Tab-separated table of C-alpha atoms in Angstrom:
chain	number	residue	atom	x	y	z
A	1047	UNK	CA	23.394	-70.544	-95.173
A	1048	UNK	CA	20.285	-72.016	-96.546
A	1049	UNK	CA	17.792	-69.148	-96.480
A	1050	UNK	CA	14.293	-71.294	-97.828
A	1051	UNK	CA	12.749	-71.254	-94.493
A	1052	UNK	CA	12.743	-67.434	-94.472
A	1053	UNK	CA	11.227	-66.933	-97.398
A	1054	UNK	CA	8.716	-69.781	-97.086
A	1055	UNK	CA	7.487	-67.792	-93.965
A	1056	UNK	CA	7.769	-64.420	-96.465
A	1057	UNK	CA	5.311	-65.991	-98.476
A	1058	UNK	CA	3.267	-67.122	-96.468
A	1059	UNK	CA	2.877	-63.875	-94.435
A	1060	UNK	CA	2.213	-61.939	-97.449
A	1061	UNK	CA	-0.518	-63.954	-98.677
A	1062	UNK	CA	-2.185	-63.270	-95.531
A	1063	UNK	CA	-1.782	-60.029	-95.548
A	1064	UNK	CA	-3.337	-59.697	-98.941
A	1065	UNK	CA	-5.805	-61.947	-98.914
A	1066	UNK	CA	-7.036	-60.102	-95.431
A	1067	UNK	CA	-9.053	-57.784	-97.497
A	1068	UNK	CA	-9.936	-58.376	-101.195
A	1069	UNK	CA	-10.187	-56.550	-104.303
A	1070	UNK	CA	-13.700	-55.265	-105.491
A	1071	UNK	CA	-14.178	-55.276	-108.831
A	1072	UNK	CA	-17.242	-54.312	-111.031
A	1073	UNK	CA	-18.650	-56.419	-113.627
A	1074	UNK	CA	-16.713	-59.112	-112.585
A	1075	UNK	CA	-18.064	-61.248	-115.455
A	1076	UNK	CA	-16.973	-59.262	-117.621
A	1077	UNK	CA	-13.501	-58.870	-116.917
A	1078	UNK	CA	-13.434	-62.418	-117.058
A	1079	UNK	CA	-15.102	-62.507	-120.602
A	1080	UNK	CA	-12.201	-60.171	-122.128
A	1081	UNK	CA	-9.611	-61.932	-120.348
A	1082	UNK	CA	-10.928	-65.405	-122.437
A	1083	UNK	CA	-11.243	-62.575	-125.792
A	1084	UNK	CA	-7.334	-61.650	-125.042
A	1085	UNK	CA	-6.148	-64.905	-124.120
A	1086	UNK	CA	-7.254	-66.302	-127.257
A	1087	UNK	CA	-5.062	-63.591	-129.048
A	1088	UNK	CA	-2.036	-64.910	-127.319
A	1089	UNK	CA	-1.494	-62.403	-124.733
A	1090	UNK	CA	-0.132	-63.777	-120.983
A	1091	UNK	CA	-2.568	-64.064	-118.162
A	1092	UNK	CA	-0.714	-61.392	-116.168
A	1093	UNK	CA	-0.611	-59.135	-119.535
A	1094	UNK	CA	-4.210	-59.387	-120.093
A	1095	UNK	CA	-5.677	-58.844	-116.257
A	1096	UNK	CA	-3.243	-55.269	-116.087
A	1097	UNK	CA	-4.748	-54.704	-119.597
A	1098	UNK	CA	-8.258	-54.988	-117.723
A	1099	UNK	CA	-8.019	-54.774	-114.191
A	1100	UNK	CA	-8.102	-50.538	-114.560
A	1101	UNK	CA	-11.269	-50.499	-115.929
A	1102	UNK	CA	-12.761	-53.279	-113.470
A	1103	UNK	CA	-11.792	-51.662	-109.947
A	1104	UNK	CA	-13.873	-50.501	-107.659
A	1105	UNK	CA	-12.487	-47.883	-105.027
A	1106	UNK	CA	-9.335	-50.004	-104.693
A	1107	UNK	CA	-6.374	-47.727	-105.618
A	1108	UNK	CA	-3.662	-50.447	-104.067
A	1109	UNK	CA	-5.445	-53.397	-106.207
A	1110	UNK	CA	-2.537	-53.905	-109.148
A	1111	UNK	CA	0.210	-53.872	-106.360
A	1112	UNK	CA	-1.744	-56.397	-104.716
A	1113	UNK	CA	-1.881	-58.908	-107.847
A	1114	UNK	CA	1.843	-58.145	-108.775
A	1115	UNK	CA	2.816	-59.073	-105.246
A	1116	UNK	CA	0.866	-62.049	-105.938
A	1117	UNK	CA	1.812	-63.150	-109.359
A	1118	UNK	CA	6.110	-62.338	-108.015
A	1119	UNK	CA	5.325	-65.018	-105.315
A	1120	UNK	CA	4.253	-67.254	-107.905
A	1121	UNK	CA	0.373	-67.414	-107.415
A	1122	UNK	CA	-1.501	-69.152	-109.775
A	1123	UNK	CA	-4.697	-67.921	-112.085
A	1124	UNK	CA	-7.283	-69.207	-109.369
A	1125	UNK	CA	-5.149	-67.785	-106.223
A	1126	UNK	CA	-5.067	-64.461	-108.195
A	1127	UNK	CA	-8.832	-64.560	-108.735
A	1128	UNK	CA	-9.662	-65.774	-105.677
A	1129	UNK	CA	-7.995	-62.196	-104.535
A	1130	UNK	CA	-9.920	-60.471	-106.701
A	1131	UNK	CA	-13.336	-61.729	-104.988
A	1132	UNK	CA	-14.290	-64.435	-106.970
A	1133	UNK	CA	-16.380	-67.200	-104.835
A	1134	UNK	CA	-14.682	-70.469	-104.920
A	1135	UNK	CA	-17.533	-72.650	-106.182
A	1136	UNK	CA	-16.843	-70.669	-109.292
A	1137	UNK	CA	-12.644	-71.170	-108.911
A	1138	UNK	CA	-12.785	-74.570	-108.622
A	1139	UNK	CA	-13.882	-74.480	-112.390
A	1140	UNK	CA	-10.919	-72.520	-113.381
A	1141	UNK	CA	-8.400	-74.690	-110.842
A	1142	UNK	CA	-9.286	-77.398	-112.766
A	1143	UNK	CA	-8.701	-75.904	-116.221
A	1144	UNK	CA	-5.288	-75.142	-115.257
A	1145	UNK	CA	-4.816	-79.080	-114.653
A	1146	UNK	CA	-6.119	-79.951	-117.957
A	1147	UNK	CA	-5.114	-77.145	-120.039
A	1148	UNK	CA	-8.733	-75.579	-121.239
A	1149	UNK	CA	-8.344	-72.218	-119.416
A	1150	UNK	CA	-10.060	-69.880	-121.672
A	1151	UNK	CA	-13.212	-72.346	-122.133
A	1152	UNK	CA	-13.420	-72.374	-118.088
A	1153	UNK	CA	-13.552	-68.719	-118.277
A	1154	UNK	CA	-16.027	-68.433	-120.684
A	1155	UNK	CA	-18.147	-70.855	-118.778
A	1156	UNK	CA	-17.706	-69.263	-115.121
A	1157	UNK	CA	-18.490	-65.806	-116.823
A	1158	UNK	CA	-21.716	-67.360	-118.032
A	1159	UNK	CA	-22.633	-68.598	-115.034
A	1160	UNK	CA	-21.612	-65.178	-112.656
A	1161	UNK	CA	-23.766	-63.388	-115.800
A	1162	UNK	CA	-27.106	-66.037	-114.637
A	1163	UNK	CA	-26.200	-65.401	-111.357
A	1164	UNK	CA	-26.354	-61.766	-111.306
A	1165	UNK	CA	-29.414	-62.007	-113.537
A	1166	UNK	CA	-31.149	-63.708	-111.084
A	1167	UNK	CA	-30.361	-61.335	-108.364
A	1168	UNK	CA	-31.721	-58.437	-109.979
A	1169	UNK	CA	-34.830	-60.433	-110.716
A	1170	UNK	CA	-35.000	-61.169	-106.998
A	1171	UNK	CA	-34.732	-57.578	-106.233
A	1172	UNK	CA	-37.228	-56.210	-108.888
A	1173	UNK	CA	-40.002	-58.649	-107.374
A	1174	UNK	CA	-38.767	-58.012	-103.669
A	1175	UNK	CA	-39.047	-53.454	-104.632
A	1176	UNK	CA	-42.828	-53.530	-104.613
A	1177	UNK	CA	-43.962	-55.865	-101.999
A	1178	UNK	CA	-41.267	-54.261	-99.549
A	1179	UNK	CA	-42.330	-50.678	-100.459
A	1180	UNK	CA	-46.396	-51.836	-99.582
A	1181	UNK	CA	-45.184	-53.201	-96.227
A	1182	UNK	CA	-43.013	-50.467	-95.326
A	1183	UNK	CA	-46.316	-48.161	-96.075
A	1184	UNK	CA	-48.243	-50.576	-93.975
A	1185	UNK	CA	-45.888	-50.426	-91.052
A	1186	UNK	CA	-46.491	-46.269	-91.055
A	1187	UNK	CA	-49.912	-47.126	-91.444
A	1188	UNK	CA	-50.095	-49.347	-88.124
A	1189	UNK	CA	-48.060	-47.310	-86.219
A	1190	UNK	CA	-49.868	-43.982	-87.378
A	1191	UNK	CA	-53.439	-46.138	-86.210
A	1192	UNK	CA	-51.845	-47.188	-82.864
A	1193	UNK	CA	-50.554	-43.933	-82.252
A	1194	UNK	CA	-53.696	-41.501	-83.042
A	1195	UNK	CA	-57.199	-43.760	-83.741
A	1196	UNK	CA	-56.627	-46.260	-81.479
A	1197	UNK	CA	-56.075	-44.107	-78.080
A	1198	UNK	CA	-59.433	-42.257	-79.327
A	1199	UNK	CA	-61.185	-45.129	-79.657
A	1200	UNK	CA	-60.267	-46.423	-76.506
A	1201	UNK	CA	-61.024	-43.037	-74.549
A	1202	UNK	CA	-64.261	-42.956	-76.486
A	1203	UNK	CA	-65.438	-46.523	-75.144
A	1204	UNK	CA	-63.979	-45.945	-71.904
A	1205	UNK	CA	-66.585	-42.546	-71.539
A	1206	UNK	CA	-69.274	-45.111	-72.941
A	1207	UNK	CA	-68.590	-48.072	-70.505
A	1208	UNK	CA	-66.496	-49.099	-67.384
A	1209	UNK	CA	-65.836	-52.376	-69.101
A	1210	UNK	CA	-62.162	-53.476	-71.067
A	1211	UNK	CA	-64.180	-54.297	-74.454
A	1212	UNK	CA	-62.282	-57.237	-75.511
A	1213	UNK	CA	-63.134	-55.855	-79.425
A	1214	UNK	CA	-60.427	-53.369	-78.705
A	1215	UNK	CA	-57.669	-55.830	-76.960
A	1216	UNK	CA	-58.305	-57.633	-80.609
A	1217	UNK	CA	-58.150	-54.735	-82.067
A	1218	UNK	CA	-55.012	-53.729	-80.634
A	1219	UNK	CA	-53.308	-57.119	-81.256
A	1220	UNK	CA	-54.044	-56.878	-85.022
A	1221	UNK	CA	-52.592	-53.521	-84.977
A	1222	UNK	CA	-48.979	-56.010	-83.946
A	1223	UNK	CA	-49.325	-58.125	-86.669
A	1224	UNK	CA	-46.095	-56.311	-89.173
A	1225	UNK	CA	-44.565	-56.503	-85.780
A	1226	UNK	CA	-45.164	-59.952	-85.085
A	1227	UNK	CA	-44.310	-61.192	-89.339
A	1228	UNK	CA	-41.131	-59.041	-88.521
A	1229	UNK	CA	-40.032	-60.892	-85.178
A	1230	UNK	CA	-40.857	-63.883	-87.165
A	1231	UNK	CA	-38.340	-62.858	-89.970
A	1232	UNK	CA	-35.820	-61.870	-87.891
A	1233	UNK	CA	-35.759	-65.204	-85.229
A	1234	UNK	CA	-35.389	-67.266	-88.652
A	1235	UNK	CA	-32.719	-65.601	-89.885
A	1236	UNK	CA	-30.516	-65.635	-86.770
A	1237	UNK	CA	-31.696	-69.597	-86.467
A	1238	UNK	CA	-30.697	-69.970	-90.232
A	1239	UNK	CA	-27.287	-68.173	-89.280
A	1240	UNK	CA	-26.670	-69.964	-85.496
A	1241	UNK	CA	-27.372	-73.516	-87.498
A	1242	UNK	CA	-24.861	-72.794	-90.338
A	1243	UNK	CA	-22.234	-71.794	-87.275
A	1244	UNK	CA	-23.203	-75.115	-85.961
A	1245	UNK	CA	-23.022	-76.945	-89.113
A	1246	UNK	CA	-19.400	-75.310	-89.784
A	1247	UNK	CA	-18.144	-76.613	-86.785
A	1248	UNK	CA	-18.818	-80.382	-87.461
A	1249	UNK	CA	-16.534	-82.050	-89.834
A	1250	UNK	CA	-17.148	-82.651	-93.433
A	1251	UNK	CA	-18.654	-86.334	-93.448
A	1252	UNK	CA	-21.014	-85.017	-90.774
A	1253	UNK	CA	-21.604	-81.727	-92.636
A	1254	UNK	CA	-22.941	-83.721	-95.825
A	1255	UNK	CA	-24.905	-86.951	-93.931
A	1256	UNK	CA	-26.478	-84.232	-91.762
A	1257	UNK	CA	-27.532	-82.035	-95.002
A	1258	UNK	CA	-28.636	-84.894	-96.409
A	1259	UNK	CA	-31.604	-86.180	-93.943
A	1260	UNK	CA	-33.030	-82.499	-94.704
A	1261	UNK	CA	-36.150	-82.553	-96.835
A	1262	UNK	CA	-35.517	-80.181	-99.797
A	1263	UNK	CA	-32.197	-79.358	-99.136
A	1264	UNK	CA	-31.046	-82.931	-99.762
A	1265	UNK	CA	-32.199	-82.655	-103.103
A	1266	UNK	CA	-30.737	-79.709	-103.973
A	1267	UNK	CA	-27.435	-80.768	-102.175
A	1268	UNK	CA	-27.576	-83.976	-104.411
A	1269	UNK	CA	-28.191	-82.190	-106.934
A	1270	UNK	CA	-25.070	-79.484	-106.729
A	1271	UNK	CA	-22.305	-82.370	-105.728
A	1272	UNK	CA	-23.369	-84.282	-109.098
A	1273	UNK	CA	-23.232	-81.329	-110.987
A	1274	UNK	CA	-19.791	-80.478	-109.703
A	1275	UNK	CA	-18.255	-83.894	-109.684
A	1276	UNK	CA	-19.169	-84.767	-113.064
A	1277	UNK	CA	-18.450	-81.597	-114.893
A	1278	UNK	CA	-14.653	-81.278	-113.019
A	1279	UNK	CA	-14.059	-85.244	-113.057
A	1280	UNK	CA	-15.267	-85.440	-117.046
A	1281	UNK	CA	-12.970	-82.069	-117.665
A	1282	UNK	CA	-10.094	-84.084	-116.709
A	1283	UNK	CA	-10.724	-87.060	-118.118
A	1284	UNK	CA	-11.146	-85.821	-121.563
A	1285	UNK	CA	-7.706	-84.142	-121.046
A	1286	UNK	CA	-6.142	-87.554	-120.435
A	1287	UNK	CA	-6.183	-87.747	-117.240
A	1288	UNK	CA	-6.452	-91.323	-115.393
A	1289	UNK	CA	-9.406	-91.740	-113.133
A	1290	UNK	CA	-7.144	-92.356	-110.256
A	1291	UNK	CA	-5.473	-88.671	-110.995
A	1292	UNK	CA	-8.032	-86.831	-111.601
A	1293	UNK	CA	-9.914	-88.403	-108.263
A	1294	UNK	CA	-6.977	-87.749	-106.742
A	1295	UNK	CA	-6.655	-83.758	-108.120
A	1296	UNK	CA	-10.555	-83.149	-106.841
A	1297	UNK	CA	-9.421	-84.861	-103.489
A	1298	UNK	CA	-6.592	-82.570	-102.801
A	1299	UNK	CA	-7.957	-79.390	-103.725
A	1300	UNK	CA	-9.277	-77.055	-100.622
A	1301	UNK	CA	-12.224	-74.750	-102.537
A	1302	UNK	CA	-14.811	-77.281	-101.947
A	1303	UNK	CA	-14.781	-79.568	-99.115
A	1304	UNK	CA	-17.885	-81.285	-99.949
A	1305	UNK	CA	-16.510	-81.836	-103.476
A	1306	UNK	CA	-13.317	-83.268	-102.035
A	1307	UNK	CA	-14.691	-85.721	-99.558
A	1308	UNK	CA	-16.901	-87.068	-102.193
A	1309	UNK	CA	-14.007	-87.660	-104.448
A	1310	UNK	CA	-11.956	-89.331	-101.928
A	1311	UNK	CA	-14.504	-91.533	-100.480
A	1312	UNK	CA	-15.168	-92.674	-104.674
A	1313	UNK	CA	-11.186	-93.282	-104.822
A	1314	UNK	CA	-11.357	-95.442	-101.985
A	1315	UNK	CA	-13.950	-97.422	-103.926
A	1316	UNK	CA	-12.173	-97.689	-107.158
A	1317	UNK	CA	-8.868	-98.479	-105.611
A	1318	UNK	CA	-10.268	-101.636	-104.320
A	1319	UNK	CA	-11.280	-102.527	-108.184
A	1320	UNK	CA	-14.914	-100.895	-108.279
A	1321	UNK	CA	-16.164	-99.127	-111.590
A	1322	UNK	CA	-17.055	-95.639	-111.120
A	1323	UNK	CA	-20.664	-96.425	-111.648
A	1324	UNK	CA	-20.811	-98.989	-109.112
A	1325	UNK	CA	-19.236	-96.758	-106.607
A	1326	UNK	CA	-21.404	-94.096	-107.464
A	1327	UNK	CA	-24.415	-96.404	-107.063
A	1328	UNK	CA	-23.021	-97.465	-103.625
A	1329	UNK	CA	-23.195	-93.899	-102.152
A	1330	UNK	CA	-26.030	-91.632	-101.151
A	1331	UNK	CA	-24.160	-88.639	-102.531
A	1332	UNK	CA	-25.246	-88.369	-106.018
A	1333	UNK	CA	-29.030	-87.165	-108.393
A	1334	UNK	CA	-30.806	-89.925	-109.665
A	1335	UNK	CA	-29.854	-90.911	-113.030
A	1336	UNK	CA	-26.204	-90.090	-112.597
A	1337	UNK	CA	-25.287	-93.991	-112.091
A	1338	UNK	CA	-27.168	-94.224	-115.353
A	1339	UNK	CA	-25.044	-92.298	-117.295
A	1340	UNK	CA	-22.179	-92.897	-116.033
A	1341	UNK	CA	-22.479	-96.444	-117.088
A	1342	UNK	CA	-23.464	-95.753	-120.447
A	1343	UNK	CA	-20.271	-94.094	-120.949
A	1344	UNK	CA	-17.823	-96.922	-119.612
A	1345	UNK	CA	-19.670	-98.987	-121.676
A	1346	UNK	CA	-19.729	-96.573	-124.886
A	1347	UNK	CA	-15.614	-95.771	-124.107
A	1348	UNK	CA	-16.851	-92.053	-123.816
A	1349	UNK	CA	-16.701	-91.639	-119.705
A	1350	UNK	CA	-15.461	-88.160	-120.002
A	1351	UNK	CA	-18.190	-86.889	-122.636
A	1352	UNK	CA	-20.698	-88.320	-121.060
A	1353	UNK	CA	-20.029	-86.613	-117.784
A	1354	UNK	CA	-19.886	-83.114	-119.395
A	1355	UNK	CA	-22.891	-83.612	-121.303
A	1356	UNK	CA	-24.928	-84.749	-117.812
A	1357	UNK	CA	-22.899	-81.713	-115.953
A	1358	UNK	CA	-24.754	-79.299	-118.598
A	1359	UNK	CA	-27.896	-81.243	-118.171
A	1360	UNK	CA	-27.992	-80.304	-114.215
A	1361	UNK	CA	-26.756	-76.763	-115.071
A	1362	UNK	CA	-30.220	-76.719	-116.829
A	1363	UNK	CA	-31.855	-78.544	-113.765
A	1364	UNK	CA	-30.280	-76.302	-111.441
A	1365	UNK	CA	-31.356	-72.672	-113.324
A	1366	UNK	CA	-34.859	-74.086	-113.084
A	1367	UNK	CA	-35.129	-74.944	-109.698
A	1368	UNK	CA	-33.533	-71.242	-109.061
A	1369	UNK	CA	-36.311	-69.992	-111.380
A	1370	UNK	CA	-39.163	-71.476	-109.774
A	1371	UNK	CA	-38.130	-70.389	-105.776
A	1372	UNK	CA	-37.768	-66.665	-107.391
A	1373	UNK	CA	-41.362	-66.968	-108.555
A	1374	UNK	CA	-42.808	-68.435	-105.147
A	1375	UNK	CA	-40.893	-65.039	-102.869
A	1376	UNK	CA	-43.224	-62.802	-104.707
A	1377	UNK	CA	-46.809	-64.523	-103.694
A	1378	UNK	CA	-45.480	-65.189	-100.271
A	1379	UNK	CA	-45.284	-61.839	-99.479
A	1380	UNK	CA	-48.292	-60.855	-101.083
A	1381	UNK	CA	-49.623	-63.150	-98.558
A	1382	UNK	CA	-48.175	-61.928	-95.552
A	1383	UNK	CA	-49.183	-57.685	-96.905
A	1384	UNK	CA	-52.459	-59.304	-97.350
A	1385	UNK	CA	-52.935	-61.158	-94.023
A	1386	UNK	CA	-51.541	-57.350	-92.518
A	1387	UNK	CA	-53.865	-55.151	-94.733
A	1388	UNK	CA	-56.898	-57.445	-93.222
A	1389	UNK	CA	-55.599	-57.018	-89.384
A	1390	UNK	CA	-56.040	-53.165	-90.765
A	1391	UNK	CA	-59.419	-53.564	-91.430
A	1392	UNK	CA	-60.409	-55.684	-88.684
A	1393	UNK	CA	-58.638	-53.646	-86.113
A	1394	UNK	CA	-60.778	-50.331	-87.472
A	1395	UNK	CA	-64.278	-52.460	-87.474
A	1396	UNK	CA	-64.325	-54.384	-84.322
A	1397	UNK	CA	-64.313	-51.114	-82.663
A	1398	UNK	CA	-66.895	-49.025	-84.575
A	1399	UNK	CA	-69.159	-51.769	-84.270
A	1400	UNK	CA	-68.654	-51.408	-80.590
A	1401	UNK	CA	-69.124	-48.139	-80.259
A	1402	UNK	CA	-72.456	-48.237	-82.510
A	1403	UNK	CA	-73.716	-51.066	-80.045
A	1404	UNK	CA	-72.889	-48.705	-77.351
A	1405	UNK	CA	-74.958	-45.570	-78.515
């Protein structure tokens, strides 16, 4: 009695049962780091995570009989990982590798970039400490003045005159203004989440056109697919690969959608006996200058250089444009502690100078 089926379902069921709740590691770039180190020195992949994996867990005691369940199913590097909690942007990288035989440089290169990535995440909290702290102080601040000065004042003016002084219904409303930047936060956060819902819903073509009639975000988008597409797609070709297989690889794959409808809809092209620049200049898809260089490399015989060497060029282009949205949080809040400090002030004046007309 064949018994395939059975253990097809097996597998399948166990997979979903580990991959239900993942492994948390610490310094995740790290572990990655010393796995390249130990690779390098010949040891297996499975040899060198149970070497690490110990020192890398994070309040996970059942985390190595997850990954030998794993690995005895026949899992591959990036399955394994992608247990482990690694995002998929970064597996695709190392999915790749395993295609075209460059492991340990993948891993070097996603540890590098999970090292930037965490870099710029403690630089977003270091400027987000201080401005946070000042409008936490500010919210006490208003609530202690709407609580104990403002009641006074009103009972004060109210002995003075019969008359609602419209000073202290201004008053009172700048008193609401952490309230009202708060509301304000919180609507476009849940409009931010109920639009990505949305988004997710739609299929993939619809996902990218739609992302790409957004100001900003279009560029950014652009600039991501390009980066991905030419660093995987030159990554295979330098291994050998045909253009056809390695479209064909980045078409297949499931970690990025966006990457894999892009690569189909350039195999399409190509199949009916377009270049790969003049697909790529066909399409909406990809950063200016891209066509550029991909052409110089047909032309030069060096298609799959090329396209690393522009990958690392938007790697660049993509750390700055990180760089420069960190330094514009800072100032924005400034300006919103500011606007709330001078509500403060306002909200004390208006009705002392009331009062003082009053007497």
């Amino acid at each position: 009695m064949v018994q395939s089926p059975p253990n097809i379902l097996q597998r399948k069921w166990i997979d979903f049962l580990l991959l239900k709740r993942k492994i948390h590691l610490k310094d995740s770039a790290q572990l990655l780091k010393k796995m390249s180190v130990l690779l390098e020195e010949g040891f297996t992949f499975s040899d060198s995570l149970f070497m690490l994996l110990p020192h890398h867990l994070k309040k996970d005691t059942d985390g190595e009989v997850k990954i030998r369940a794993q690995l005895r199913n026949g899992s591959s590097m990036t399955d394994v990982l992608r247990l482990l909690g690694y995002p998929k942007i970064y597996l695709m990288t190392i999915l790749v590798s395993e295609e075209h035989g460059k492991t340990i440089q993948a891993l070097k290169t996603v540890a590098n970039q999970l090292e930037k990535k965490e870099q710029n995440r403690e630089r977003l909290q270091k400027l987000l400490v201080y401005p946070a702290v000042l409008f936490v102080f500010l919210i006490l601040l208003f609530f202690a003045f709407r609580t104990y000065f403002l009641p006074n004042m009103s009972f004060m003016m109210a002995n003075q005159s019969s008359e609602t002084s419209f000073d202290l219904t201004l008053s009172k409303l700048f008193l609401h203004l952490p309230d009202f930047f708060i509301v304000l936060g919180i609507s476009f956060i849940s409009m931010l989440i109920l639009f990505l819902i949305w988004l997710k819903k739609k299929r993939v073509t619809s996902q990218i056109l739609f992302l790409l009639k957004i100001p900003y975000i279009n560029k950014y988008f652009k600039l991501q697919i390009t980066r991905q597409i030419s660093y995987e797609l030159g990554g295979l070709i330098q291994s050998g690969m045909s253009m056809q297989e390695a479209l064909e690889l980045l078409k297949t794959q499931t970690l990025q959608p966006y990457l894999a409808k892009v690569a189909e809809i350039l195999q399409k092209r190509i199949v009916y006996g377009e270049s790969l620049s003049t697909a790529i200049q066909q399409e909406p898809y990809f950063y200016k200058g891209f066509y550029a260089h991909v052409l110089h490399g047909e032309q030069g015989g060096n298609l799959g250089r090329e396209l690393q060497i522009y990958s690392e060029f938007l790697i660049e282009r993509t750390e700055n444009t990180i760089q420069r949205s960190l330094a514009f949080v800072q100032p924005l809040l400034f300006v919103v502690i500011a606007l709330c400090i001078l509500g403060a002030y306002l909200a004390i004046l208006l009705p002392m100078y009331k009062m003082m007309d009053l007497v």
